[in-house]
Amino acid sequence: MNSPLPFERPVYVSRPALPPLTEYVRRLESIWASNILTNMGPMHEMLELGVGERVGAGRVSLWNNGMSALLAAVSSLQLQRRKVVVTPFTFPATVHAISLLGLEPVFVDIDDDSLTIDPSLIEEALDPEVGAILGTHVYGRFCDTRAIDAIAREHDLRVVYDGAHIFGRYAPVVTDEPHRLGDITMLSFHATKLFHTVEGGALITADQETDRQLRLIRNFGIVNEHDVKGLGLNGKMSEVHAAMGLSMLDMMDAEIDQRVGVASRYVEALSGIPGLRIVAGGDGTVQYFVLRIDADQFGSSRDDLHNTLRSLNVISRKYFSPLCSDVEPYNTLPSAQNLPVARKAAEEVLALPLYGGLSLEDADRIAEIVSWHQKGGIL
Ligand SMILES: Cc1ncc(COP(=O)(O)O)c(C=O)c1O
């Protein structure tokens, strides 16, 4: 068995899509003409409308990144109880948004299929100090929002979703089913995402008063030139970032189509390999393309596959690993000790490169490396 040739340059797990420079410069010229750089200027307002149309439900506010948006979302709940139920299978930002506010995360294990927080385990984690649930829509796949909504109603809990991955293929991303949004849903527009503003994010809420509160928090709590009300931060998205978002919105469907092409190529080449399951990307979500490797059936571990890919210049990513519950300062919490489903998932998941600019030939080469490795190929 000949070993595959390494890629000449590293192929990263994602590569930001960029609009034609002339398009972006045209928008920059308009910023130069207006001399308005931030504080909810014209680009910001246009993008807020554009994202809102695409989301298709609730009220959308733009933020300077997903993390500050999530922090603001949790802080806007003004929880009287000091604990928040959260998934361990997420990006650190999700859990930090609880802890930075002086609240305590309570980890609840995930569902083995969706990899999102398991609603059937939430109730046993509740005590009188739990005031909210924070779930992550992993890889663009929704949590069981209907079940979570039912638990929240019964126990008088607030619900926030980290939807960093959901602004993608499905428009409207949030349907008019009210349970989909929780109280507030966050989106990330980081450069690694399908749609980006370089750095950026958004919050969606169906409630007018919550939206008003969030907008106050976004601007230091400033109501008007005479009045400041409550705590706030600087969460504003600049005009330069909003201009990038407008240019990206124009090409979002093309980016999605290209990703669907790449993902179907992977699906074709990787289906049927023993011990390999496609857990995201094959179903059209195309934010990430994620494999799950069962070491016994596959014949080697996820880490071995990751290393082989890396030696051939393919930089796959163990996303999400380590678990948030396994790192400081969270690993000493009682709720961090027994999360077998999440731990296994963190040992088995591997995200392959997926972005519009990845050629189908390169996707084929990457899939061939996976298949060659599974057959016992050694470099
Ligand atoms: C699940 C999740 N939550 C939160 C974030 C943080 O978003 P941002 O980078 O926009 O601050 C990310 C970023 O990748 C993420 O994947």
Short mmCIF file of N, CA, C and O in Angstrom, two decimals, residues 5 17 19 29 55 89 184 198 200 206 210 241 311 352:
data_model
loop_
_atom_site.label_atom_id
_atom_site.label_comp_id
_atom_site.label_asym_id
_atom_site.label_seq_id
_atom_site.Cartn_x
_atom_site.Cartn_y
_atom_site.Cartn_z
N LEU A 5 0.54 11.09 -0.64
CA LEU A 5 1.49 12.21 -0.61
C LEU A 5 0.98 13.30 0.34
O LEU A 5 -0.22 13.54 0.41
N ALA A 17 -14.05 32.44 4.54
CA ALA A 17 -14.46 32.90 3.21
C ALA A 17 -14.23 34.41 3.19
O ALA A 17 -14.38 35.09 4.21
N PRO A 19 -15.06 38.01 0.83
CA PRO A 19 -15.77 38.55 -0.33
C PRO A 19 -14.77 39.13 -1.33
O PRO A 19 -13.62 39.39 -0.96
N GLU A 29 -15.55 52.61 1.34
CA GLU A 29 -15.62 53.99 0.82
C GLU A 29 -16.83 54.71 1.40
O GLU A 29 -16.77 55.89 1.74
N VAL A 55 -32.66 35.05 9.82
CA VAL A 55 -33.04 34.28 11.01
C VAL A 55 -34.55 33.98 10.97
O VAL A 55 -35.00 32.88 11.25
N PHE A 89 -20.03 19.45 26.77
CA PHE A 89 -19.52 19.25 25.40
C PHE A 89 -19.77 20.53 24.61
O PHE A 89 -20.73 20.66 23.85
N ILE A 184 -33.20 33.47 25.14
CA ILE A 184 -32.24 34.17 24.25
C ILE A 184 -31.36 33.12 23.56
O ILE A 184 -30.95 32.14 24.18
N VAL A 198 -15.60 38.80 10.67
CA VAL A 198 -14.24 38.69 11.24
C VAL A 198 -14.37 38.30 12.72
O VAL A 198 -14.02 37.20 13.10
N GLY A 200 -17.55 38.75 15.64
CA GLY A 200 -18.92 39.27 15.76
C GLY A 200 -19.87 38.22 16.27
O GLY A 200 -19.51 37.05 16.43
N ALA A 206 -37.36 36.56 21.44
CA ALA A 206 -38.71 36.83 20.97
C ALA A 206 -39.35 37.95 21.79
O ALA A 206 -40.40 38.47 21.41
N THR A 210 -36.81 42.02 26.73
CA THR A 210 -35.47 41.41 26.81
C THR A 210 -34.56 42.04 25.76
O THR A 210 -33.40 42.37 26.04
N HIS A 241 -16.66 46.02 10.72
CA HIS A 241 -17.06 44.61 10.85
C HIS A 241 -18.43 44.37 10.21
O HIS A 241 -18.65 43.35 9.54
N SER A 311 0.53 14.48 9.94
CA SER A 311 1.82 14.22 9.28
C SER A 311 1.72 14.46 7.78
O SER A 311 2.73 14.66 7.12
N LEU A 352 -13.05 17.32 10.19
CA LEU A 352 -12.21 17.38 8.99
C LEU A 352 -12.33 18.78 8.37
O LEU A 352 -13.32 19.48 8.59
#
